[in-house]
mmCIF file of C-alpha atoms and ligand atoms in Angstrom:
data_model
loop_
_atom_site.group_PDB
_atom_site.id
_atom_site.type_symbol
_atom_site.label_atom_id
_atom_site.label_comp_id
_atom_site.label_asym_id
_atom_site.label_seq_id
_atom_site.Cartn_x
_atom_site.Cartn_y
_atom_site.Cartn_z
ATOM 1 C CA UNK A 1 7.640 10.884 4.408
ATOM 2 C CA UNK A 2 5.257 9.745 1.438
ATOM 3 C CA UNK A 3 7.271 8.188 -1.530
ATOM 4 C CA UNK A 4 5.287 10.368 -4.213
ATOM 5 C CA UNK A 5 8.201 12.024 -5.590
ATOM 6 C CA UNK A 6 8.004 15.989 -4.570
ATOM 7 C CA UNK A 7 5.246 14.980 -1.639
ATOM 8 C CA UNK A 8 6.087 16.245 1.675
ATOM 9 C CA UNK A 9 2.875 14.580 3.374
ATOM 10 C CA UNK A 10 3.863 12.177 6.246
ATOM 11 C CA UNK A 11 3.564 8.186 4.629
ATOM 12 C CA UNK A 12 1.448 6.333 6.662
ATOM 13 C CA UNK A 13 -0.111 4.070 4.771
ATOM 14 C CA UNK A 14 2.150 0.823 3.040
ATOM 15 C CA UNK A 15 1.430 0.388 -0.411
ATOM 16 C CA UNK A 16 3.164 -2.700 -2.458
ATOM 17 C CA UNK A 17 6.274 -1.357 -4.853
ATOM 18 C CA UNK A 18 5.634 0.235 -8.322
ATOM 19 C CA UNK A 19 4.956 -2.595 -10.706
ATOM 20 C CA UNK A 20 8.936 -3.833 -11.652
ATOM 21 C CA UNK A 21 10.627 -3.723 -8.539
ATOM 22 C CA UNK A 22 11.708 -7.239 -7.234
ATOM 23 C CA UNK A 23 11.687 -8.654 -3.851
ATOM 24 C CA UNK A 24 14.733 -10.213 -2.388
ATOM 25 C CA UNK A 25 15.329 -13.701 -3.236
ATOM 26 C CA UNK A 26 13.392 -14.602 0.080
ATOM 27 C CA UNK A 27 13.384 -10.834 1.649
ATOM 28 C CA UNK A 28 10.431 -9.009 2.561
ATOM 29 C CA UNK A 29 7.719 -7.866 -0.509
ATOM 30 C CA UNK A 30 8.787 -4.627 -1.500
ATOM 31 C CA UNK A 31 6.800 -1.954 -0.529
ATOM 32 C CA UNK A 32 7.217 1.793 -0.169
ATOM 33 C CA UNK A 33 4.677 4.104 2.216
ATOM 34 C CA UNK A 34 2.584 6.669 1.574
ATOM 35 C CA UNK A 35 0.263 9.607 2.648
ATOM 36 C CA UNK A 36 -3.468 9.037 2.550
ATOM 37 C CA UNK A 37 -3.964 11.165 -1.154
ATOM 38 C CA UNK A 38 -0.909 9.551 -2.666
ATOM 39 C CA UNK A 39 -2.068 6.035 -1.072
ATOM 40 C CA UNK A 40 -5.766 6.322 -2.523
ATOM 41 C CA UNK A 41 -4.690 7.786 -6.184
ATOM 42 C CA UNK A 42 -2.808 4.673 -6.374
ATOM 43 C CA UNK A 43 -5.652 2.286 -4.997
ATOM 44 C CA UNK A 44 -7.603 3.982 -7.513
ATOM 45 C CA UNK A 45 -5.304 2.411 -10.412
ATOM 46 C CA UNK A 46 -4.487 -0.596 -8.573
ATOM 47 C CA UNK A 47 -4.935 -3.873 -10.416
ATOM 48 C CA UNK A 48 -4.020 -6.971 -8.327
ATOM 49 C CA UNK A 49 -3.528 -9.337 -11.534
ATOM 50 C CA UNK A 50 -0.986 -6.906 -13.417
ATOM 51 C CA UNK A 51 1.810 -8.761 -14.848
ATOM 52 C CA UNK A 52 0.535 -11.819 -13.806
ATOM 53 C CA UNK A 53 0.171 -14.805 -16.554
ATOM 54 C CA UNK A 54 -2.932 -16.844 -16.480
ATOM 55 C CA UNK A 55 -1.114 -19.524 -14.258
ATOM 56 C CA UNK A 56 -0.231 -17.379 -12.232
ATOM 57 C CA UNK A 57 -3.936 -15.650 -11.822
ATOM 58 C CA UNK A 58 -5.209 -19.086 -11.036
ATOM 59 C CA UNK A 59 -2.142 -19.848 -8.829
ATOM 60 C CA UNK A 60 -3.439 -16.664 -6.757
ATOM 61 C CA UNK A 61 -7.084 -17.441 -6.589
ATOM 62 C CA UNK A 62 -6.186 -20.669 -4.458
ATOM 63 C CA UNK A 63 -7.107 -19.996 -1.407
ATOM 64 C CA UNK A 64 -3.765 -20.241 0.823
ATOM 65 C CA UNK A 65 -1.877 -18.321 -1.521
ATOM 66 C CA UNK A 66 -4.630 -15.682 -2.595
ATOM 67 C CA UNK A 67 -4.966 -15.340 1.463
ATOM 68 C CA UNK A 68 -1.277 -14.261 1.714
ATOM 69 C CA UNK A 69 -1.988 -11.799 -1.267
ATOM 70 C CA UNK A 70 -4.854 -10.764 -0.378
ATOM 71 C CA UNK A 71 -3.013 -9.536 2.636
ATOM 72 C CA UNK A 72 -0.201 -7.719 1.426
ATOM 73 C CA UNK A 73 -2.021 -5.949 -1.014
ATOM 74 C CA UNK A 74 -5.414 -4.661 1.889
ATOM 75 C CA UNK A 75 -2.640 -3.246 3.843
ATOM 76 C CA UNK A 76 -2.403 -0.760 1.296
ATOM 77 C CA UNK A 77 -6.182 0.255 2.221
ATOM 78 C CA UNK A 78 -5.901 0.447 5.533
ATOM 79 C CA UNK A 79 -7.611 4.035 5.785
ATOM 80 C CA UNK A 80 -8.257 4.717 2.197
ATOM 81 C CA UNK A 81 -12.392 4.645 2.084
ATOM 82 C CA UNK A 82 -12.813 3.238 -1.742
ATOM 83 C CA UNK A 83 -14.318 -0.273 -1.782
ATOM 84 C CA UNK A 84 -11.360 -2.525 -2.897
ATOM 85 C CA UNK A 85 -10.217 -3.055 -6.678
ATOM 86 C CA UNK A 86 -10.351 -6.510 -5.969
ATOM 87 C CA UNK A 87 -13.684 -7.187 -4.550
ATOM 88 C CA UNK A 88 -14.254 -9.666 -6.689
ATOM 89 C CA UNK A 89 -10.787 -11.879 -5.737
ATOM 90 C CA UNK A 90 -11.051 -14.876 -3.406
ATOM 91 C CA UNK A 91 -11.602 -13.754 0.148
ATOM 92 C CA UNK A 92 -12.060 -16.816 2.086
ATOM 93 C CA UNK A 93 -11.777 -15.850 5.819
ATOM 94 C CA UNK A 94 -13.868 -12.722 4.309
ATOM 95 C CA UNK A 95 -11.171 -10.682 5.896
ATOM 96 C CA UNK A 96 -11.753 -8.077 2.809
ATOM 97 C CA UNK A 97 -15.617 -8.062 2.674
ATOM 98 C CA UNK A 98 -15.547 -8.126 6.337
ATOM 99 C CA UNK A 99 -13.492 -4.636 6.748
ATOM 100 C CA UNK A 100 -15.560 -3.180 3.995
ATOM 101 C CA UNK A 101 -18.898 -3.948 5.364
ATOM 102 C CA UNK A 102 -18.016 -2.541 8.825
ATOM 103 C CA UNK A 103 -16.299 0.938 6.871
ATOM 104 C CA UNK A 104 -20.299 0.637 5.345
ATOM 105 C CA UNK A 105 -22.281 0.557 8.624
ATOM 106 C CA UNK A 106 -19.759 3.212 10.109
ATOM 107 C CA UNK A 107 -21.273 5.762 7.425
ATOM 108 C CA UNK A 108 -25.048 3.741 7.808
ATOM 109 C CA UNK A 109 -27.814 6.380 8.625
ATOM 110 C CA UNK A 110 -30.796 5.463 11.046
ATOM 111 C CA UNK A 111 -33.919 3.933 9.684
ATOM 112 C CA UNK A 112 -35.531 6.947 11.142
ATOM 113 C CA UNK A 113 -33.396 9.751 9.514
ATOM 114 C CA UNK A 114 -32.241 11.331 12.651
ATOM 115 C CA UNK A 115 -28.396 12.772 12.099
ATOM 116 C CA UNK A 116 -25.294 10.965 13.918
ATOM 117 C CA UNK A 117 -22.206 12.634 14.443
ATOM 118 C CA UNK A 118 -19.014 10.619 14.514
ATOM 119 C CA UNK A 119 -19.107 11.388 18.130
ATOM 120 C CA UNK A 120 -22.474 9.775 18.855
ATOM 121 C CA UNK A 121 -20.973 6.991 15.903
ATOM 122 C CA UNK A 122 -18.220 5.921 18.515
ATOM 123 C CA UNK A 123 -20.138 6.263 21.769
ATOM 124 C CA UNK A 124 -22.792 4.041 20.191
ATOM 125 C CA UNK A 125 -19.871 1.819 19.925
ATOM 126 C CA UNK A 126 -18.357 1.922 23.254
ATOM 127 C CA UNK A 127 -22.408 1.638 24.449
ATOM 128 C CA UNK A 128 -22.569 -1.257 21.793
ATOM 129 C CA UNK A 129 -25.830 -0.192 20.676
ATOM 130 C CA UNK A 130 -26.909 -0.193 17.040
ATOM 131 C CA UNK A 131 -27.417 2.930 15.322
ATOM 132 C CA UNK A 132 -31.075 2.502 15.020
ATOM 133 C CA UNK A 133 -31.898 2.608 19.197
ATOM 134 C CA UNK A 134 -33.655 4.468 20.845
ATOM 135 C CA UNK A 135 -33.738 6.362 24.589
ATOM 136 C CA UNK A 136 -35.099 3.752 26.114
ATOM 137 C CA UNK A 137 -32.600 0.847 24.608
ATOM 138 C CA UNK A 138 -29.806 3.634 25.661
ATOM 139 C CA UNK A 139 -31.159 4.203 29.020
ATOM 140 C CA UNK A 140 -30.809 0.187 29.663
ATOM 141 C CA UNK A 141 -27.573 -0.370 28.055
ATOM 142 C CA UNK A 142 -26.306 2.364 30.412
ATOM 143 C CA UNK A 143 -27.695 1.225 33.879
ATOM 144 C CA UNK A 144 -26.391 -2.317 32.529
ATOM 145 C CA UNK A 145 -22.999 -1.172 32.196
ATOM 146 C CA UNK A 146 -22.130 0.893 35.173
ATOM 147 C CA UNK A 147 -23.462 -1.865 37.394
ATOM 148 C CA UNK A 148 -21.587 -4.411 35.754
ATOM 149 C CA UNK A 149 -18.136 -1.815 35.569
ATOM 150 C CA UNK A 150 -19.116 -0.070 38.617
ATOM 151 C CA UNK A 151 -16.916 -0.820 42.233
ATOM 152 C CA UNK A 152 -19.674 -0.766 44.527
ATOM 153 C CA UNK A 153 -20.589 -3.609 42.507
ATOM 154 C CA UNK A 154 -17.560 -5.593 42.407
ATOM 155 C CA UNK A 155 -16.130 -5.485 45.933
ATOM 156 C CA UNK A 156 -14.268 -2.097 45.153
ATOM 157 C CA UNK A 157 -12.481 -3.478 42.468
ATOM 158 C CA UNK A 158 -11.802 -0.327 40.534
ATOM 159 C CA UNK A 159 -9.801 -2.245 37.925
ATOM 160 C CA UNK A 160 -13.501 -1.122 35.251
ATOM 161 C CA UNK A 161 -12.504 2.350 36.094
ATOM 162 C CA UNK A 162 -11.477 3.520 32.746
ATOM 163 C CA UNK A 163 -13.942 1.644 31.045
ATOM 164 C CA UNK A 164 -16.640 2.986 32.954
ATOM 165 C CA UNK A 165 -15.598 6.154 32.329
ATOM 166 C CA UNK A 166 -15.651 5.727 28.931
ATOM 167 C CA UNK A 167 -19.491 3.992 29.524
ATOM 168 C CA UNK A 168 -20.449 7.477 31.747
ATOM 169 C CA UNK A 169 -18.904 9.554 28.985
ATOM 170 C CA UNK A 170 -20.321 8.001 25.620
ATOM 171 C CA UNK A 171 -24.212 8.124 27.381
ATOM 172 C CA UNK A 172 -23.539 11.900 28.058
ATOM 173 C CA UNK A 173 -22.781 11.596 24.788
ATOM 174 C CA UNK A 174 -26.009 10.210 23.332
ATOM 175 C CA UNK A 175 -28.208 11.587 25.990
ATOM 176 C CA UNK A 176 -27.324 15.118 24.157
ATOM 177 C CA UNK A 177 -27.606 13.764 21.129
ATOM 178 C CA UNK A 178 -30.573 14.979 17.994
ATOM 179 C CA UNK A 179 -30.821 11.473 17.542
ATOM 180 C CA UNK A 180 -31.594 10.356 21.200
ATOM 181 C CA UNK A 181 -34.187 13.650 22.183
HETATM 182 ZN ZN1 LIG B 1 1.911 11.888 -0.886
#
């Protein structure tokens, strides 16, 4: 259940503690969950360096220790599609800028302004094709796959059976596709 006082949504996302509330001496951070609304109100007003003094800020921004905050504080974002408060804080395994920029290219458009649906999104993924291909860059990806997944190809190993199912499903997929005609 979301922590919002009077929600009833289910809390699935974890969100750190209202400012004030103290972790254990070496417990856990505190943290409370919450529904995707409640979760993204409170991204919206979320700033990292609150109640922090300027040692402190600096103390953060070294890398080891800005990783481990860094961290805590993303999992709060985990489905929430607003680019992070604290875009401009260290990220240096871009762990941050890395999750944004693929939320970015999941919502891209192709070059030639033919619509996607989040269907043809996630069987361009399973194809790993870039938005922008075309039928014939389909067509090849597809004969690559199911003879490389395929048991007639592999002794009669059927072990690629799901995946190339999944393969056989996403090229329906695409070959029905507005963007693929
Ligand atoms: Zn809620």
């Amino acid at each position: 259940m979301c922590a919002e006082p009077g929600c009833t949504a289910a809390g699935e996302f974890r969100a750190p503690a209202r400012e004030g509330a103290s972790a254990g001496f070496d417990g856990p951070p505190p943290f409370r969950w919450l529904c995707l609304d409640h979760v993204r109100a409170f991204n919206a007003g979320y700033n990292f360096f609150a109640g922090m003094s300027p040692d402190e800020i600096q103390e953060a921004q070294r890398p080891i220790a800005g990783w481990e905050r860094a961290t805590r504080a993303f999992s709060a974002t985990a489905s929430a599609d607003q680019p992070p408060r604290w875009a401009d804080f260290a990220d240096p395994l871009d762990a941050i800028g890395a999750r944004f920029r693929d939320r970015m290219k999941d919502r891209a458009e192709r070059k030639d302004g033919r619509p996607l649906s989040g269907k043809d999104r996630e069987a361009l993924k399973v194809l790993d094709l870039t938005i922008d291909s075309d039928r014939t860059a389909l067509r090849k990806r597809y004969s690559e796959l199911v003879r490389r997944y395929h048991p007639d190809r592999n002794g009669g190993d059927r072990s690629h059976e799901t995946r190339l199912q999944r393969v056989i499903e996403a090229y329906q997929q695409l070959k029905g596709s507005p963007a693929f005609a």
